[in-house]
Amino acid sequence: MNSIENRHHQLLNRLKSAEVRFGRTPGSVCLVAVSKTRSPEAIRAIAALRQKDFGENQLQEALGKVEMLSDLDCTWHFIGSMQTNKCRAIAGHFDWVHSVDRLKIAKRLSNLRPATAVPLNIFLQVNLQGEATKSGIAPRELTALASAVHKLPNLQLRGLMAIPVPESSFERQRKVFSRLRELQNRLNQALDLTLDCLSMGMTDDLEAAVAEGATHVRVGTAIFGPRNSHV
Ligand SMILES: *Cc1c(COP(=O)(O)O)cnc(C)c1O
């Protein structure tokens, strides 16, 4: 009885317990089901359970699924690394982008957003722990980037995103997420913004993220099972 449907149900219960435990409104945290490497059939299985939000990190793979599943009412989140040559397709086919970390990319997304579409929702990815191998803007450069992105016409800057170094201690998980929340608070004060979303928390740390104010958790493994390769 370890079907995708069961695991999705269990994950929703896990999310709800965390919301209740940490004083968050039940159902208020958006579950982005990270469907990278998964088949369109697997996505259909949980879309039938009213799972609406899906996250993808490989553009070509994602575009195929977006097209094959266009009969469903899905909300698509791009969570992968950004390159300028991907911006047109991302701006045309996604509703949210979680991984914007430089102005050049943001400008292209804004310029290439179809005129008929609502503004593209944007998270700025922050490299909280100064990892050389990870994308994301350094915290000290965040204010300048946020100020510029906020002014772009076809984007809606919604908040910050981070992927912390894996950490097994719940308290240490929380500490890193609390830094992202504080960065966002300071950004709102400094620039007089009302950023209202935080994209943080995955399979192994979603409770800590919910405790620190996550509005979007990005969960793959707990719903779909282990991935074949490390992607
Ligand atoms: C793969 C991925 C996830 C999901 O990770 P799981 O550990 O499978 O839940 C979340 N966010 C990003 C950016 C990812 O690439």
Coordinates of C-alpha atoms and ligand atoms in Angstrom, one line a residue:
M1 CA 0.0 0.0 0.0
N2 CA 2.8 2.4 -0.7
S3 CA 1.3 3.9 -3.8
I4 CA 1.9 7.5 -4.9
E5 CA -1.6 8.3 -3.8
N6 CA -0.9 7.0 -0.3
R7 CA 2.4 8.8 0.1
H8 CA 0.8 12.0 -1.1
H9 CA -2.0 11.5 1.5
Q10 CA 0.6 10.8 4.2
L11 CA 2.6 13.9 3.2
L12 CA -0.5 16.1 3.4
N13 CA -1.0 14.8 7.0
R14 CA 2.6 15.5 7.8
L15 CA 2.2 19.0 6.5
K16 CA -1.0 19.6 8.4
S17 CA 0.5 18.3 11.7
A18 CA 3.4 20.7 11.3
E19 CA 1.0 23.6 10.6
V20 CA -1.0 22.8 13.7
R21 CA 2.1 22.2 15.9
F22 CA 3.6 25.6 14.9
G23 CA 0.6 27.7 15.0
R24 CA 0.1 28.0 11.2
T25 CA -3.3 27.9 9.7
P26 CA -4.0 24.4 8.5
G27 CA -3.9 24.3 4.7
S28 CA -2.1 27.6 4.4
V29 CA 1.3 26.2 3.3
C30 CA 1.4 25.4 -0.4
L31 CA 2.7 22.0 -1.3
V32 CA 4.7 22.1 -4.5
A33 CA 5.0 18.5 -5.6
V34 CA 8.5 18.2 -7.1
S35 CA 7.8 16.0 -10.2
K36 CA 11.3 16.2 -11.8
T37 CA 12.2 12.8 -13.3
R38 CA 8.6 11.5 -12.7
S39 CA 6.3 10.4 -15.5
P40 CA 3.2 12.3 -16.6
E41 CA 1.1 9.3 -15.3
A42 CA 2.5 9.8 -11.8
I43 CA 1.6 13.5 -12.0
R44 CA -1.9 12.6 -13.2
A45 CA -2.3 10.2 -10.3
I46 CA -2.0 13.0 -7.7
A47 CA -3.5 15.7 -9.8
A48 CA -6.7 13.6 -9.5
L49 CA -6.4 14.1 -5.7
R50 CA -6.5 17.9 -6.3
Q51 CA -2.7 18.3 -6.1
K52 CA -2.4 21.5 -8.2
D53 CA 1.2 22.8 -7.8
F54 CA 4.1 21.0 -9.5
G55 CA 7.8 21.8 -9.5
E56 CA 10.3 21.0 -12.3
N57 CA 14.0 21.7 -12.7
Q58 CA 14.9 20.5 -16.2
L59 CA 13.3 22.7 -18.8
Q60 CA 13.1 20.3 -21.8
E61 CA 11.6 17.6 -19.6
A62 CA 9.2 20.0 -18.0
L63 CA 8.0 21.4 -21.4
G64 CA 7.0 18.0 -22.5
K65 CA 5.0 17.4 -19.4
V66 CA 3.3 20.8 -19.4
E67 CA 2.1 20.0 -22.9
M68 CA 1.0 16.5 -22.2
L69 CA -0.9 17.6 -19.1
S70 CA -2.4 20.7 -20.6
D71 CA -5.9 19.3 -20.0
L72 CA -5.2 19.5 -16.2
D73 CA -5.5 22.7 -14.2
C74 CA -1.9 22.6 -12.9
T75 CA 0.2 25.5 -11.6
W76 CA 3.8 25.0 -12.8
H77 CA 6.9 26.1 -10.7
F78 CA 10.3 26.3 -12.2
I79 CA 12.9 25.4 -9.5
G80 CA 16.0 24.7 -11.5
S81 CA 19.1 26.6 -12.4
M82 CA 18.5 29.6 -14.7
Q83 CA 20.2 30.3 -18.0
T84 CA 19.4 33.2 -20.4
N85 CA 18.6 30.8 -23.2
K86 CA 15.8 29.2 -21.1
C87 CA 14.0 32.4 -20.2
R88 CA 11.6 32.6 -23.1
A89 CA 10.2 29.1 -22.5
I90 CA 10.1 29.6 -18.8
A91 CA 8.3 33.0 -19.1
G92 CA 5.8 31.4 -21.5
H93 CA 5.0 28.2 -19.7
F94 CA 5.4 28.6 -16.0
D95 CA 3.5 30.5 -13.3
W96 CA 6.2 30.7 -10.6
V97 CA 10.0 30.7 -10.7
H98 CA 11.8 29.9 -7.5
S99 CA 15.4 30.2 -8.6
V100 CA 16.1 33.8 -9.9
D101 CA 19.5 34.9 -8.6
R102 CA 20.6 37.7 -11.0
L103 CA 19.1 40.8 -12.6
K104 CA 20.0 39.8 -16.2
I105 CA 17.7 36.7 -15.9
A106 CA 14.9 38.7 -14.2
K107 CA 15.0 41.3 -17.0
R108 CA 14.7 38.7 -19.7
L109 CA 11.9 36.9 -17.9
S110 CA 10.0 40.2 -17.6
N111 CA 10.7 41.1 -21.3
L112 CA 9.7 37.7 -22.5
R113 CA 6.5 37.2 -20.4
P114 CA 3.6 37.1 -22.9
A115 CA 1.6 40.2 -22.9
T116 CA -1.6 38.3 -22.3
A117 CA -0.3 36.5 -19.1
V118 CA -0.5 37.7 -15.5
P119 CA 2.8 38.7 -14.0
L120 CA 5.2 35.9 -13.4
N121 CA 5.6 35.1 -9.6
I122 CA 9.3 35.3 -8.6
F123 CA 11.3 34.0 -5.7
L124 CA 14.9 35.2 -5.4
Q125 CA 17.2 32.3 -4.5
V126 CA 19.6 33.1 -1.7
N127 CA 22.9 31.3 -1.1
L128 CA 22.6 31.5 2.7
Q129 CA 25.7 29.4 3.5
G130 CA 28.1 30.8 0.9
E131 CA 28.4 27.5 -0.9
A132 CA 30.6 27.9 -4.0
T133 CA 28.9 25.1 -5.9
K134 CA 25.3 26.3 -5.3
S135 CA 23.5 29.1 -7.1
G136 CA 21.8 31.9 -5.3
I137 CA 22.6 35.5 -4.6
A138 CA 24.8 36.4 -1.6
P139 CA 22.8 38.0 1.3
R140 CA 24.8 41.2 1.1
E141 CA 23.8 41.7 -2.6
L142 CA 20.1 40.9 -2.0
T143 CA 18.8 44.4 -1.4
A144 CA 20.1 45.8 -4.7
L145 CA 18.7 42.8 -6.6
A146 CA 15.3 42.9 -4.9
S147 CA 14.9 46.6 -5.5
A148 CA 15.6 46.2 -9.2
V149 CA 13.5 43.1 -9.7
H150 CA 10.6 44.7 -7.8
K151 CA 10.5 47.4 -10.5
L152 CA 10.2 45.1 -13.5
P153 CA 6.8 45.3 -15.1
N154 CA 5.9 41.7 -15.9
L155 CA 7.2 40.1 -12.7
Q156 CA 5.7 40.0 -9.3
L157 CA 8.4 39.6 -6.7
R158 CA 6.9 37.4 -4.0
G159 CA 9.8 36.4 -1.7
L160 CA 12.9 34.4 -1.0
M161 CA 13.9 30.8 -1.6
A162 CA 16.8 28.8 -0.2
I163 CA 18.2 25.2 -0.3
P164 CA 20.2 24.8 2.9
V165 CA 23.1 22.3 3.3
P166 CA 21.4 19.0 4.5
E167 CA 21.3 18.9 8.3
S168 CA 19.8 16.3 10.6
S169 CA 19.3 18.4 13.7
F170 CA 15.9 20.0 13.8
E171 CA 17.1 23.0 15.8
R172 CA 19.9 23.6 13.3
Q173 CA 17.5 23.2 10.4
R174 CA 15.3 25.9 12.0
K175 CA 18.2 28.3 12.5
V176 CA 19.0 28.4 8.8
F177 CA 15.4 28.9 7.8
S178 CA 15.0 31.6 10.4
R179 CA 17.8 33.5 8.7
L180 CA 15.9 33.5 5.5
R181 CA 12.8 34.8 7.2
E182 CA 14.8 37.6 8.9
L183 CA 16.4 38.5 5.6
Q184 CA 13.0 38.9 4.1
N185 CA 11.7 40.9 7.0
R186 CA 14.7 43.3 6.7
L187 CA 14.2 43.5 3.0
N188 CA 10.5 44.5 3.4
Q189 CA 11.5 47.2 5.9
A190 CA 14.5 48.5 3.9
L191 CA 12.6 48.7 0.6
D192 CA 9.1 49.2 1.9
L193 CA 8.0 46.0 0.2
T194 CA 5.3 43.5 1.2
L195 CA 6.9 40.2 0.2
D196 CA 4.6 37.5 1.5
C197 CA 6.1 34.2 0.5
L198 CA 9.0 32.0 1.6
S199 CA 10.0 28.9 -0.5
M200 CA 11.8 26.6 1.9
G201 CA 11.6 23.0 3.1
M202 CA 11.9 19.7 1.3
T203 CA 11.3 16.1 2.3
D204 CA 13.8 16.0 5.1
D205 CA 13.3 19.4 6.7
L206 CA 9.7 20.6 5.9
E207 CA 8.7 20.7 9.6
A208 CA 11.5 23.1 10.5
A209 CA 10.6 25.2 7.4
V210 CA 6.9 25.4 8.4
A211 CA 8.0 26.3 12.0
E212 CA 9.9 29.3 10.5
G213 CA 7.2 30.6 8.2
A214 CA 7.5 28.7 4.9
T215 CA 4.6 29.4 2.6
H216 CA 5.8 27.0 -0.1
V217 CA 7.5 23.6 0.6
R218 CA 9.0 21.7 -2.3
V219 CA 8.7 18.0 -1.8
G220 CA 9.6 15.2 -4.2
T221 CA 10.9 12.0 -2.6
A222 CA 8.3 11.8 0.2
I223 CA 5.5 11.8 -2.4
F224 CA 6.9 10.0 -5.4
G225 CA 9.5 7.7 -3.7
P226 CA 13.3 7.7 -4.2
R227 CA 14.6 9.1 -7.5
N228 CA 16.8 6.8 -9.6
S229 CA 19.6 9.2 -10.0
H230 CA 20.7 12.0 -7.8
V231 CA 19.1 15.0 -9.5
Ligands
LIG1 C1 14.6 18.0 -6.1 C2 14.3 19.3 -5.4 C3 13.4 19.4 -4.3 C4 12.8 18.1 -3.7 O1 13.7 17.4 -3.0 P1 13.2 16.1 -2.1 O2 14.3 15.9 -1.2 O3 13.0 15.0 -3.1 O4 11.9 16.4 -1.5 C5 13.2 20.6 -3.8 N1 13.7 21.7 -4.3 C6 14.6 21.7 -5.3 C7 15.1 23.0 -5.8 C8 14.9 20.5 -5.9 O5 15.7 20.5 -7.0

